[in-house]
JSON list of C-alpha atoms and ligand atoms in Angstrom, two decimals:
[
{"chain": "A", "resi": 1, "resn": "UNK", "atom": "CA", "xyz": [17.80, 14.85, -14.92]},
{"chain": "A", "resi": 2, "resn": "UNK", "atom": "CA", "xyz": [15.00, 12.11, -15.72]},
{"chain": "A", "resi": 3, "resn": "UNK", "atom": "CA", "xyz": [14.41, 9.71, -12.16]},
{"chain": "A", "resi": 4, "resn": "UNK", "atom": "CA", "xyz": [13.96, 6.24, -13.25]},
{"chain": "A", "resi": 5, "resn": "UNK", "atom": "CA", "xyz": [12.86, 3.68, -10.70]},
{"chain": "A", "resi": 6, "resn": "UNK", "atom": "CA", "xyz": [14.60, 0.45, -10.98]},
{"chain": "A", "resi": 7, "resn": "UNK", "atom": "CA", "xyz": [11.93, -1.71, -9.55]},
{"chain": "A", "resi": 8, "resn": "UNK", "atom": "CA", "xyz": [9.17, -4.34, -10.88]},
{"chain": "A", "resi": 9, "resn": "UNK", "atom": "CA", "xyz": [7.51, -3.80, -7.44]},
{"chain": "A", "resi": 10, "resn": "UNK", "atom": "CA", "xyz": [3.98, -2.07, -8.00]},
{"chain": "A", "resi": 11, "resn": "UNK", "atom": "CA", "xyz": [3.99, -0.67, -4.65]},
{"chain": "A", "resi": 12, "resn": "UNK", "atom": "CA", "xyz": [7.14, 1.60, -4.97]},
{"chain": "A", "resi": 13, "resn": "UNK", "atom": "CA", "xyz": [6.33, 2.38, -8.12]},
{"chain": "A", "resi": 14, "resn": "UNK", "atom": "CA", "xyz": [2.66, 3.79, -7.51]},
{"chain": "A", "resi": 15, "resn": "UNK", "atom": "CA", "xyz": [4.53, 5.13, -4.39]},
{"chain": "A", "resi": 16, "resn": "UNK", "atom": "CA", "xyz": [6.96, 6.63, -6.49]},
{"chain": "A", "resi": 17, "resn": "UNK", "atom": "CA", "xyz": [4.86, 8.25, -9.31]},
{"chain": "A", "resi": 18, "resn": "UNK", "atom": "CA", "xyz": [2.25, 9.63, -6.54]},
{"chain": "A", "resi": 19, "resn": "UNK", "atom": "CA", "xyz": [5.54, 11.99, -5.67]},
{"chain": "A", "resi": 20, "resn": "UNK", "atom": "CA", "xyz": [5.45, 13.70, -9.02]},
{"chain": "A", "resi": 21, "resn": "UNK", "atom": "CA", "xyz": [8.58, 13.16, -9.63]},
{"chain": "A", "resi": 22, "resn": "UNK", "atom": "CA", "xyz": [9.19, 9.52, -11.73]},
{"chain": "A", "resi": 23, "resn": "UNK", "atom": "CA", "xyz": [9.83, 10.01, -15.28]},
{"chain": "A", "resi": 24, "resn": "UNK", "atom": "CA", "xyz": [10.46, 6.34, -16.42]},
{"chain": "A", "resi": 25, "resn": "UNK", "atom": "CA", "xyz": [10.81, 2.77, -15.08]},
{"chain": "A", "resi": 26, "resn": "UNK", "atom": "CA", "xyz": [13.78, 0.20, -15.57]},
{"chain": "A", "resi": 27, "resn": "UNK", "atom": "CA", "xyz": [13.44, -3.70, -14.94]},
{"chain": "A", "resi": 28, "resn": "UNK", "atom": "CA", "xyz": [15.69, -6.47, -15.21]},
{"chain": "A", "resi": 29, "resn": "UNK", "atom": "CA", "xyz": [15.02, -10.43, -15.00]},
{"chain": "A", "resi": 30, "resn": "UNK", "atom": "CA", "xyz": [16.45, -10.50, -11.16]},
{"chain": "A", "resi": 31, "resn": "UNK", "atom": "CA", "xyz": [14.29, -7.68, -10.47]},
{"chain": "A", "resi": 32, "resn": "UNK", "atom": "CA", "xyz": [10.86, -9.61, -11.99]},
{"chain": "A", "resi": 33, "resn": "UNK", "atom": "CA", "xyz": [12.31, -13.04, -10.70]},
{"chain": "A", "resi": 34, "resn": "UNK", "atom": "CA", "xyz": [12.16, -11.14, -7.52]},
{"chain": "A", "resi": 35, "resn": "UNK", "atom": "CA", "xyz": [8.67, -9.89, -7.39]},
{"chain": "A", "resi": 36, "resn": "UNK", "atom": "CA", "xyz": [7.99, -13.99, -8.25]},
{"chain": "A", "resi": 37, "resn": "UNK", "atom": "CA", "xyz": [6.32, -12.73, -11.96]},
{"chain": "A", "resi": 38, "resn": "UNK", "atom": "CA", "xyz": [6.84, -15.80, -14.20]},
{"chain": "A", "resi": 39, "resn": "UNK", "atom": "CA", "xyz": [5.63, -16.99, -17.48]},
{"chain": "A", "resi": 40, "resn": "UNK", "atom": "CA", "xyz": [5.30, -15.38, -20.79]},
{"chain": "A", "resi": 41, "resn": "UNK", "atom": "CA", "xyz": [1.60, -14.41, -19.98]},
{"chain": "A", "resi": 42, "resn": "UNK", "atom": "CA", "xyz": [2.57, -13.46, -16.49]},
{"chain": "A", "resi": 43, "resn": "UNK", "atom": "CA", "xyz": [5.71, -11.00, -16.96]},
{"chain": "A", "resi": 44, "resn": "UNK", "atom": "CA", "xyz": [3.58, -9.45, -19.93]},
{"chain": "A", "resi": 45, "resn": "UNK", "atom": "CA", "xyz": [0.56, -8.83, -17.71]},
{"chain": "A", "resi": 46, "resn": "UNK", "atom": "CA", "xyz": [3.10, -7.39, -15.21]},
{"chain": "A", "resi": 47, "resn": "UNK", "atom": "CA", "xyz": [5.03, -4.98, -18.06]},
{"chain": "A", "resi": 48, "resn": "UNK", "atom": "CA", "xyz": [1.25, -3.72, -18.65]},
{"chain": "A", "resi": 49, "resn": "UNK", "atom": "CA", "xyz": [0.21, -3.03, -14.91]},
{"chain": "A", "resi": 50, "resn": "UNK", "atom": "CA", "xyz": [3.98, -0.97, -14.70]},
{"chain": "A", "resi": 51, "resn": "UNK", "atom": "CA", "xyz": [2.95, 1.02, -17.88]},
{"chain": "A", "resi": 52, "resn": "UNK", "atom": "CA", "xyz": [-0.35, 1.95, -16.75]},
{"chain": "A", "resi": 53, "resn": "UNK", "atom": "CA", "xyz": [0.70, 3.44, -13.34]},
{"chain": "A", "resi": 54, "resn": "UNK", "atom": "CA", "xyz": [3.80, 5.46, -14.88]},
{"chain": "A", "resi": 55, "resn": "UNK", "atom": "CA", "xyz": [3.61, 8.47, -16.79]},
{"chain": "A", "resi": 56, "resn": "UNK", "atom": "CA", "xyz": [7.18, 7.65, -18.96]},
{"chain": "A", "resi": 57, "resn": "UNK", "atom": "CA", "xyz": [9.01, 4.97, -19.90]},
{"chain": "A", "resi": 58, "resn": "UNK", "atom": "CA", "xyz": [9.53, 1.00, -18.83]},
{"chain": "A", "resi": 59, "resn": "UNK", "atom": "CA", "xyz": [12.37, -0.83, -20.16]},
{"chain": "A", "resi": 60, "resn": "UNK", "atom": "CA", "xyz": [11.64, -4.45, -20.52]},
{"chain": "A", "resi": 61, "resn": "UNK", "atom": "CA", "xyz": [14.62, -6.95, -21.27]},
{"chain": "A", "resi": 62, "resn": "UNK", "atom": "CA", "xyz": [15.12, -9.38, -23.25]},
{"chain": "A", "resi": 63, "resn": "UNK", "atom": "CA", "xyz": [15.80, -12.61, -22.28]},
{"chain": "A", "resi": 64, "resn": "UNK", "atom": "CA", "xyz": [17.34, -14.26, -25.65]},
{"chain": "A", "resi": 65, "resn": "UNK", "atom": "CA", "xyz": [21.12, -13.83, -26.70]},
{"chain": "A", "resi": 66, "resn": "UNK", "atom": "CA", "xyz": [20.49, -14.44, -30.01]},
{"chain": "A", "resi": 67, "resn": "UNK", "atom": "CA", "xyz": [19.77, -11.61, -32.81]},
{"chain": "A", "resi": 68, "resn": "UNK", "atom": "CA", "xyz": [16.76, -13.70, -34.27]},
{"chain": "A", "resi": 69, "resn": "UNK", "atom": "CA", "xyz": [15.67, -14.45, -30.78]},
{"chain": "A", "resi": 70, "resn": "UNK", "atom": "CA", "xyz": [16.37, -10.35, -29.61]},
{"chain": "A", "resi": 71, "resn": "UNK", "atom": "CA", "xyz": [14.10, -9.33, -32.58]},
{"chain": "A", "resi": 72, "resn": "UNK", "atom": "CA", "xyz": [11.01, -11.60, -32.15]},
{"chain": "A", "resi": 73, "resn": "UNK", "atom": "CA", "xyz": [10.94, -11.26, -28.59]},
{"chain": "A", "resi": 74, "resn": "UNK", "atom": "CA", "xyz": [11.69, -7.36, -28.36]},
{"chain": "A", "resi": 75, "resn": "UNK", "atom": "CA", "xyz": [8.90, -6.60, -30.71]},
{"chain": "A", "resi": 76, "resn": "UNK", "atom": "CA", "xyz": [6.55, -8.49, -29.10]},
{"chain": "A", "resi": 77, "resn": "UNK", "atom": "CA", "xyz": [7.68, -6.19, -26.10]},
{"chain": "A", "resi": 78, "resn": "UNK", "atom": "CA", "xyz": [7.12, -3.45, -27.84]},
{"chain": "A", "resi": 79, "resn": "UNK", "atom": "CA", "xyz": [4.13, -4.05, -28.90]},
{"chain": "A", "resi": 80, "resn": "UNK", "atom": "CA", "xyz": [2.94, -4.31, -25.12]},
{"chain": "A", "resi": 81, "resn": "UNK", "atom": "CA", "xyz": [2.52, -0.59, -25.28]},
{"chain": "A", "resi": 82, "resn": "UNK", "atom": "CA", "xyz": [4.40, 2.82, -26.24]},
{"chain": "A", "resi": 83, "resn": "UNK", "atom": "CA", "xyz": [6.00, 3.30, -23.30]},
{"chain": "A", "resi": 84, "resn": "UNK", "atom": "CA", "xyz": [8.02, -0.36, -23.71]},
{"chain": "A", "resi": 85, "resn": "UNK", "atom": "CA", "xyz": [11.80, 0.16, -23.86]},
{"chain": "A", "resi": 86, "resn": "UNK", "atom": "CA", "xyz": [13.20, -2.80, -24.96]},
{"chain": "A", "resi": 87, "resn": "UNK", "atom": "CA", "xyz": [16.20, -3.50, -22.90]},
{"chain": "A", "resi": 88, "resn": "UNK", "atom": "CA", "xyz": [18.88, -5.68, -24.57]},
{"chain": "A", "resi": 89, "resn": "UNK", "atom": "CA", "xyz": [22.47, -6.85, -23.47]},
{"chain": "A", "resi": 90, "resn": "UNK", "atom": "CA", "xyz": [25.41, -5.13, -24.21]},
{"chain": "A", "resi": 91, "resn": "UNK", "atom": "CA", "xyz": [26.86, -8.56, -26.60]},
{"chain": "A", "resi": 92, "resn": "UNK", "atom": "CA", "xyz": [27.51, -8.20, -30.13]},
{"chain": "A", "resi": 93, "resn": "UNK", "atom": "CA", "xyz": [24.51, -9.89, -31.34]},
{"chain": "A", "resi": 94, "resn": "UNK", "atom": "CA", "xyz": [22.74, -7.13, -28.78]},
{"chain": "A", "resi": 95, "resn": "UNK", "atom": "CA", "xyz": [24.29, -4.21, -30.80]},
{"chain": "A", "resi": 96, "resn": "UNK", "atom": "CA", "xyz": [23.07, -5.87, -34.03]},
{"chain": "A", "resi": 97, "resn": "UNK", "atom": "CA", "xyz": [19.54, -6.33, -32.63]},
{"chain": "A", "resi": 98, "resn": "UNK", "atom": "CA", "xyz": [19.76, -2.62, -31.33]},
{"chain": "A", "resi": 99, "resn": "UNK", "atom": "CA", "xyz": [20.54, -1.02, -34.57]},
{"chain": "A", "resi": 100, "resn": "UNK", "atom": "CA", "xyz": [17.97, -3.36, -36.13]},
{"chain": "A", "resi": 101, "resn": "UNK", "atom": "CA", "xyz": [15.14, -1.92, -33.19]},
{"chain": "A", "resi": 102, "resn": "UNK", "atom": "CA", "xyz": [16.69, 1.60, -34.34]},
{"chain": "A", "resi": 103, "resn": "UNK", "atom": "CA", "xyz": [15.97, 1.53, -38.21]},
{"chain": "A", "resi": 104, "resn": "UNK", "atom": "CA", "xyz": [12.19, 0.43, -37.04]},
{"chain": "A", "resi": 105, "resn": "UNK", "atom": "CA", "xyz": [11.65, 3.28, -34.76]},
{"chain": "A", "resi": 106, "resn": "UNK", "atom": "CA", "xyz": [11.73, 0.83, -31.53]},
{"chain": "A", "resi": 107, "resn": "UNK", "atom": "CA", "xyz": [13.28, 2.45, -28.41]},
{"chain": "A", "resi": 108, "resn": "UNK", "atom": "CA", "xyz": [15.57, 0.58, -26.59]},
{"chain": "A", "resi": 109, "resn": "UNK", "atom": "CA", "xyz": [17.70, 0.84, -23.36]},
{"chain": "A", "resi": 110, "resn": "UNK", "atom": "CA", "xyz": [21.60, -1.14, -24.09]},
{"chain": "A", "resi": 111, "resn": "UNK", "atom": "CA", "xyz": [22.43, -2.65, -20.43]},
{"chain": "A", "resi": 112, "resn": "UNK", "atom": "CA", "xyz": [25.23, -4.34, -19.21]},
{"chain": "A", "resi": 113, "resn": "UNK", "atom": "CA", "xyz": [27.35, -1.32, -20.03]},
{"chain": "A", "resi": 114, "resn": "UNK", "atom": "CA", "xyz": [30.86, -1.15, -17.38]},
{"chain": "A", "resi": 115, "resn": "UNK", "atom": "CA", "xyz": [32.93, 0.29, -19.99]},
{"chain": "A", "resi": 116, "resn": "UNK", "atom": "CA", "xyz": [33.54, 3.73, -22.34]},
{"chain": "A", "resi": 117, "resn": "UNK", "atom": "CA", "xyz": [34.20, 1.25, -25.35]},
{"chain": "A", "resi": 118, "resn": "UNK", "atom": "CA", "xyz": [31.17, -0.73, -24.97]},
{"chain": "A", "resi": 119, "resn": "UNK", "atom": "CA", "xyz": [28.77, 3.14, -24.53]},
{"chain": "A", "resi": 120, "resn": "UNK", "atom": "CA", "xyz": [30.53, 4.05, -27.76]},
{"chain": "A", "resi": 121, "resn": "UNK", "atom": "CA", "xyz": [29.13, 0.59, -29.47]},
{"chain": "A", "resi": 122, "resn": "UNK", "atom": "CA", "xyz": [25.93, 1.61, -27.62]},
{"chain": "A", "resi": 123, "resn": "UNK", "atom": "CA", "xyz": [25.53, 5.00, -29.27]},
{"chain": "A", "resi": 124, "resn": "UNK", "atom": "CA", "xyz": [27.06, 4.01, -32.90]},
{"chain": "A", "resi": 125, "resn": "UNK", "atom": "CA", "xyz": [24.23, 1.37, -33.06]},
{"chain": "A", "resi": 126, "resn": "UNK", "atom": "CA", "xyz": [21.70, 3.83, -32.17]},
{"chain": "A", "resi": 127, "resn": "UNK", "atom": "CA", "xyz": [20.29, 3.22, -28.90]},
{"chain": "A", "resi": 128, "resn": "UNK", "atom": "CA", "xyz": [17.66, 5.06, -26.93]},
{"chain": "A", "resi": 129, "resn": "UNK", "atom": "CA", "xyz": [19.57, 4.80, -23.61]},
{"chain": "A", "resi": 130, "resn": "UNK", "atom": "CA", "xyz": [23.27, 3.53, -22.44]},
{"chain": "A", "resi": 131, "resn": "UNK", "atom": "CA", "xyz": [23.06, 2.07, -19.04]},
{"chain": "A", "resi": 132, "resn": "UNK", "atom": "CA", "xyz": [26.25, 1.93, -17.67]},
{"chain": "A", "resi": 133, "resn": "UNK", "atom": "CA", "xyz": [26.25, 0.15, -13.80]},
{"chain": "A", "resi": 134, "resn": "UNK", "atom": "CA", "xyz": [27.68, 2.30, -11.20]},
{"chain": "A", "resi": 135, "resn": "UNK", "atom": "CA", "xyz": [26.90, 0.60, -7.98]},
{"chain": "A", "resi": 136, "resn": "UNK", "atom": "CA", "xyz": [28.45, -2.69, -9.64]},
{"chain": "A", "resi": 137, "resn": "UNK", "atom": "CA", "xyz": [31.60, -1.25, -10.69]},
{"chain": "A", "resi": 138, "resn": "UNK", "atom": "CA", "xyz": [32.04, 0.29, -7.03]},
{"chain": "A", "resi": 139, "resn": "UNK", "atom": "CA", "xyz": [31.21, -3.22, -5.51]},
{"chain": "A", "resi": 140, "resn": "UNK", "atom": "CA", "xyz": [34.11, -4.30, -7.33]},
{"chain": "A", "resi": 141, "resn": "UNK", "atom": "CA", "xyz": [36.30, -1.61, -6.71]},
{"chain": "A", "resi": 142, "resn": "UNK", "atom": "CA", "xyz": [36.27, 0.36, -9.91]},
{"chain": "A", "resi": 143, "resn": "UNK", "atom": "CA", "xyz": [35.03, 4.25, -10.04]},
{"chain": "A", "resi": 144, "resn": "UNK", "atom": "CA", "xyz": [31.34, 4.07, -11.46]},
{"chain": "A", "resi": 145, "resn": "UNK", "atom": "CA", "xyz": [30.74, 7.86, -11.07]},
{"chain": "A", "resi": 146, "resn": "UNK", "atom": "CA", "xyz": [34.01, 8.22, -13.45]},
{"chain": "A", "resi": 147, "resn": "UNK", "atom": "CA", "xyz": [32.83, 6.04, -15.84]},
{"chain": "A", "resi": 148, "resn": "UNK", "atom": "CA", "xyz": [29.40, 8.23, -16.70]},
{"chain": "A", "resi": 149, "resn": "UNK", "atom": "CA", "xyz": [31.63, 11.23, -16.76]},
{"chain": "A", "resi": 150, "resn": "UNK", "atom": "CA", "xyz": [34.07, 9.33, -19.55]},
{"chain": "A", "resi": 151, "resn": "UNK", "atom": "CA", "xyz": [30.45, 8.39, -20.93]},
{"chain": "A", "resi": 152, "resn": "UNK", "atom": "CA", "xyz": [29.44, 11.93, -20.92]},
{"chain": "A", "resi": 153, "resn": "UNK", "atom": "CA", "xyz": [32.28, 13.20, -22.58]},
{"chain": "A", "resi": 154, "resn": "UNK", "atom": "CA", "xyz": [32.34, 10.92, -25.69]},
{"chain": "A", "resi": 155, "resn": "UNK", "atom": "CA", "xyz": [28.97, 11.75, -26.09]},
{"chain": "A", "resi": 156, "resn": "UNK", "atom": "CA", "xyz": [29.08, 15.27, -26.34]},
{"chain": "A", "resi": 157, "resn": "UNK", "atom": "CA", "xyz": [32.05, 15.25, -28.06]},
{"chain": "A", "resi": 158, "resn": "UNK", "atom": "CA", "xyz": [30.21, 13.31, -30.60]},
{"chain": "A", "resi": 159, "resn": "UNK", "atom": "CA", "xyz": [26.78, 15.04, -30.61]},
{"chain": "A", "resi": 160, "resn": "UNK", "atom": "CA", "xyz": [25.56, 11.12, -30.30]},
{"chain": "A", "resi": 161, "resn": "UNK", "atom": "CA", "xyz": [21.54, 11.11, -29.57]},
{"chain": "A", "resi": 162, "resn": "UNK", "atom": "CA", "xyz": [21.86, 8.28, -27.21]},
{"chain": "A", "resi": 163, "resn": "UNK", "atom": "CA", "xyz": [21.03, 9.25, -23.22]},
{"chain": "A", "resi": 164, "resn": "UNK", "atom": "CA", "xyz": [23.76, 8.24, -20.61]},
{"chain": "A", "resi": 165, "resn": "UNK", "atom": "CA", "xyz": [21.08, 6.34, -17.77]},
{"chain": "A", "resi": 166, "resn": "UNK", "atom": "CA", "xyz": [23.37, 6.11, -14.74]},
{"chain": "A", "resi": 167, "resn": "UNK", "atom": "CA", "xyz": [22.32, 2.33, -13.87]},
{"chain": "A", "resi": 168, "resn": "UNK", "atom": "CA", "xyz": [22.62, 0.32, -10.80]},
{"chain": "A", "resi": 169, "resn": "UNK", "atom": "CA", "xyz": [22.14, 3.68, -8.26]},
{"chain": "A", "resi": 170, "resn": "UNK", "atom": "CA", "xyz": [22.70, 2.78, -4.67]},
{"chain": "A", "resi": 171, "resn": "UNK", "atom": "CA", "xyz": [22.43, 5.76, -2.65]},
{"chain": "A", "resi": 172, "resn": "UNK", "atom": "CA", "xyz": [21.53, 9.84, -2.64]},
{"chain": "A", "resi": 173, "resn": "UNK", "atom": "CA", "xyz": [24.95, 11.08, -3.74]},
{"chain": "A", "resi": 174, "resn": "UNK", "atom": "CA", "xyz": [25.20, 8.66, -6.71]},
{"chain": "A", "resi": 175, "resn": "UNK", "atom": "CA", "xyz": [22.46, 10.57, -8.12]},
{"chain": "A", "resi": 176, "resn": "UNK", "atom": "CA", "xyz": [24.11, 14.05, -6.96]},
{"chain": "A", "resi": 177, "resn": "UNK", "atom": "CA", "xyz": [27.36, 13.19, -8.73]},
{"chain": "A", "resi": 178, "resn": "UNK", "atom": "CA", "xyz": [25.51, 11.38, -11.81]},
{"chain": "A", "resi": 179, "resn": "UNK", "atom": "CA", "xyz": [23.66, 14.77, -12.01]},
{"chain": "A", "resi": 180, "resn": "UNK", "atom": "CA", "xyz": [26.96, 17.02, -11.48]},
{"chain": "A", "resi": 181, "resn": "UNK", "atom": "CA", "xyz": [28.19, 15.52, -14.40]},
{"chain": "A", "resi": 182, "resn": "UNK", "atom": "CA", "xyz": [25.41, 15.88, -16.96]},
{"chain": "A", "resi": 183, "resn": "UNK", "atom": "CA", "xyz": [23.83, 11.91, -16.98]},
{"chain": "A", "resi": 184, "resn": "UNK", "atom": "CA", "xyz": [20.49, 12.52, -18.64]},
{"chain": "A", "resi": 185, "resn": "UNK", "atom": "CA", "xyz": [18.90, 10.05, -16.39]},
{"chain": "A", "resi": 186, "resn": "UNK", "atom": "CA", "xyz": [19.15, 7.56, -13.46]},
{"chain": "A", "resi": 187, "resn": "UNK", "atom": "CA", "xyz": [17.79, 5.01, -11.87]},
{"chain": "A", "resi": 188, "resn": "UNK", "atom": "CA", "xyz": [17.60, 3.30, -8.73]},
{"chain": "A", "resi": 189, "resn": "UNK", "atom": "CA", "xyz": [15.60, 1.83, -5.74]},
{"chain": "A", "resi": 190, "resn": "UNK", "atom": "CA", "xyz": [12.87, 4.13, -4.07]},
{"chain": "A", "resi": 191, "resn": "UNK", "atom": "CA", "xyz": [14.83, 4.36, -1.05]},
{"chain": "A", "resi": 192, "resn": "UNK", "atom": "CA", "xyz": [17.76, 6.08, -2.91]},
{"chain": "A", "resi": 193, "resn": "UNK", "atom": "CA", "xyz": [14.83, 8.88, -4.24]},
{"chain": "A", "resi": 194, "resn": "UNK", "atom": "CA", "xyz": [13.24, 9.18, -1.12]},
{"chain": "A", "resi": 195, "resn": "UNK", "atom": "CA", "xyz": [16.93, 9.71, 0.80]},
{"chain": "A", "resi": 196, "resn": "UNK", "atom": "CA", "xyz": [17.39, 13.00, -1.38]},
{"chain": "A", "resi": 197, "resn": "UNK", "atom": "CA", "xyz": [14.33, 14.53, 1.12]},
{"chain": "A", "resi": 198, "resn": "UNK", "atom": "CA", "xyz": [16.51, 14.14, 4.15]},
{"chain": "A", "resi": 199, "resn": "UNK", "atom": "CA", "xyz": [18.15, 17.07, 5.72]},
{"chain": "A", "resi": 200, "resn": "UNK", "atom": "CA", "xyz": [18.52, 17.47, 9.50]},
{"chain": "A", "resi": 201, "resn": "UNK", "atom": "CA", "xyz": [18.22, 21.54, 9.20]},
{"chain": "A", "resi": 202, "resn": "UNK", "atom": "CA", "xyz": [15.31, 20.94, 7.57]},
{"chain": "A", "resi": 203, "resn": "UNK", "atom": "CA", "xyz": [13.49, 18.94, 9.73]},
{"chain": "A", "resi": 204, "resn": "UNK", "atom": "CA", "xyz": [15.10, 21.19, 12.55]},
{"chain": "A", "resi": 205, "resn": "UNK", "atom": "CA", "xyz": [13.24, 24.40, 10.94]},
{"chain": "A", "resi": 206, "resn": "UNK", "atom": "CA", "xyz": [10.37, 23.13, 10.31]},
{"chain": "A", "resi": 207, "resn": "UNK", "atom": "CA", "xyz": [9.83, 21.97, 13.63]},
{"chain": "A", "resi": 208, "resn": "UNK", "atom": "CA", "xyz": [10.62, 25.59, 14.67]},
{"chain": "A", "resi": 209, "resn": "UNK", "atom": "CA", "xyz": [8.71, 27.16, 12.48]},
{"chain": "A", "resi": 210, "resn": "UNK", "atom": "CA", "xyz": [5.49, 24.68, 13.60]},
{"chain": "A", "resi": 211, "resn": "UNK", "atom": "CA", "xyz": [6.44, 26.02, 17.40]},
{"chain": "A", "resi": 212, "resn": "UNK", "atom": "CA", "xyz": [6.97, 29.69, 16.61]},
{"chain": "A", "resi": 213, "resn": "UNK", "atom": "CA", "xyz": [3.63, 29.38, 15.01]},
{"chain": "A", "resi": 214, "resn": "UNK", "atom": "CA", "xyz": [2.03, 27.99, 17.82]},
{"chain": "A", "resi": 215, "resn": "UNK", "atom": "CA", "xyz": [3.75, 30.37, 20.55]},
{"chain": "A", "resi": 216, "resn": "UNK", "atom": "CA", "xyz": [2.03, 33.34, 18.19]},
{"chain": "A", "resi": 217, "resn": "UNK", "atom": "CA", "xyz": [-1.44, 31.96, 18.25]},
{"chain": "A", "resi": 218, "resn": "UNK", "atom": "CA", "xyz": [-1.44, 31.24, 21.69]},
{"chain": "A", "resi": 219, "resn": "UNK", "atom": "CA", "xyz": [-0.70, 34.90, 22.89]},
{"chain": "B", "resi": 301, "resn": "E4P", "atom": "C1", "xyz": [19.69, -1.38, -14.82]},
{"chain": "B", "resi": 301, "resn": "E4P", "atom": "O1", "xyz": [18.76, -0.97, -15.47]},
{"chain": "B", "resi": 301, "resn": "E4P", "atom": "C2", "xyz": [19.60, -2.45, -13.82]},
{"chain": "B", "resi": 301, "resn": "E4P", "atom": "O2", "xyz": [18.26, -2.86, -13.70]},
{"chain": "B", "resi": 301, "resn": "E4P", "atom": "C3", "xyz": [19.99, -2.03, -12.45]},
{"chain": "B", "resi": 301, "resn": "E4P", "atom": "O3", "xyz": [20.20, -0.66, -12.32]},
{"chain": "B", "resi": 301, "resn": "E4P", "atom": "C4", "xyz": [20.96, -2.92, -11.79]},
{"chain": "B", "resi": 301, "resn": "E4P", "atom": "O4", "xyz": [21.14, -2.46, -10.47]},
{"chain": "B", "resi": 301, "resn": "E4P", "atom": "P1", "xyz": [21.77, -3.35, -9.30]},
{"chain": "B", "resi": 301, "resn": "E4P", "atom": "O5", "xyz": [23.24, -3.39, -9.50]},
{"chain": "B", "resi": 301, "resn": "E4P", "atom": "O6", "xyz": [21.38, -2.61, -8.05]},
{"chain": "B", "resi": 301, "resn": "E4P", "atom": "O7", "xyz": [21.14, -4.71, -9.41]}
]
C-alpha cells in the first residue's frame, strides 16, 4: 500500500518523507487556502517546494469546471514537474478532461469520488487514481470503508489500470481496513501515519528491555 500525505503543509511533509515511508502527496484548494498560499505565482511556487521534498507523486487540482478551462490549466500543472498529478473533479466535463489528460500521457488523480458509479466513470476515462472520500461519507453516516471495497471489486473484476486512493483518511484503522481490502493507496493527515507507531506493549517492552539491559551492566 502507497502512504500519501494529504497536506500542503511543508513541515509534515519533510516530517513525513524523513520517515521513509511517504510515497506521494495529495492537495486540495481547502488544504492550500489553509496554508494561506494564494495567487497563480504563489500556489505554483508552493506545488514546486512539495515536489522537491517528496520522492513520489503530488496531485495538484484544478480549480476550473470547465473542459477548456481543465485542459489549459492542468497542463500548465503538469508542466510544473513530473511528479504533478493533476487532480480534477469528479463532473462530467472532469471525465472528459481526464480522458483528454489520458490520451496525452498526463497523470491525473479523479476526486470527489462517494460513489461505485462515479469510480467506474473514473476508470473508463482512464485515470491515474480514483479518490473516493471515506472520512466524508462516515461524517455523514454512510460506510466509506465499504465503498473502497465495492471500488475494489469492480476494478479487479475489470482488470481496469486505475488505482483505488482511499481519500479523506481520518484515523489508524481507516488505513488498516483500506489496506485489508486491497486500496492501492491512501492518504491522510500525518497524525493518522504517525498513530500506526503506537502500541502500549510496545512501549511496555521496550522500556523493559532498556531496564533489563541496565540491571546486566550494572552487575
Ligand atoms: C483527497 O485527496 C482530499 O484532499 C482529502 O483526502 C479530503 O480529506 P478531508 O475529508 O479530510 O478534507
Amino acid at each position: 500500500m502507497k502512504f500519501f500525505i494529504d497536506t500542503a503543509n511543508l513541515n509534515d511533509i519533510r516530517e513525513a518523507q524523513d520517515l521513509g515511508v511517504l510515497d506521494g502527496v495529495t492537495t486540495n484548494p481547502s488544504l492550500m487556502a489553509k496554508e494561506g498560499i494564494t495567487g497563480k505565482e504563489g500556489v505554483f511556487r508552493h506545488y514546486k517546494a512539495i515536489c522537491d521534498i517528496v520522492d513520489g507523486d503530488v496531485s495538484a487540482e484544478v480549480i476550473a469546471t470547465t473542459f477548456d478551462e481543465m485542459v489549459r490549466e492542468g497542463e500548465e500543472l503538469a508542466e510544473i514537474d513530473d511528479k504533478i498529478v493533476v487532480k480534477v473533479p469528479m463532473i462530467r466535463e472532469g471525465i472528459k478532461a481526464i480522458n483528454y489528460f489520458s490520451e496525452k500521457g498526463i497523470k491525473t488523480n479523479c476526486t470527489l469520488v462517494f460513489s461505485a458509479g462515479q469510480a467506474l466513470l473514473a476508470a473508463k476515462a482512464g485515470a491515474t487514481y480514483v479518490s473516493p472520500f471515506v472520512g466524508r461519507l462516515d461524517d455523514v453516516s454512510v460506510d466509506g470503508v465499504a465503498l473502497i471495497e465495492q471500488i475494489v471489486t469492480i476494478y479487479r473484476n475489470y482488470g481496469y489500470a486505475t488505482q483505488v486512493l482511499a481519500a479523506s483518511i481520518r484515523h489508524p484503522m481507516h488505513i488498516i481496513q483500506c489496506a485489508e481490502l486491497g486500496a492501492d493507496v491512501m492518504t491522510g493527515p500525518l497524525s493518522a501515519i504517525t498513530a500506526l507507531f503506537n502500541h502500549p506493549l510496545t512501549d511496555i517492552g521496550l522500556a523493559k528491555f532498556l531496564a533489563d539491559h541496565k540491571k546486566a551492566g550494572t552487575k
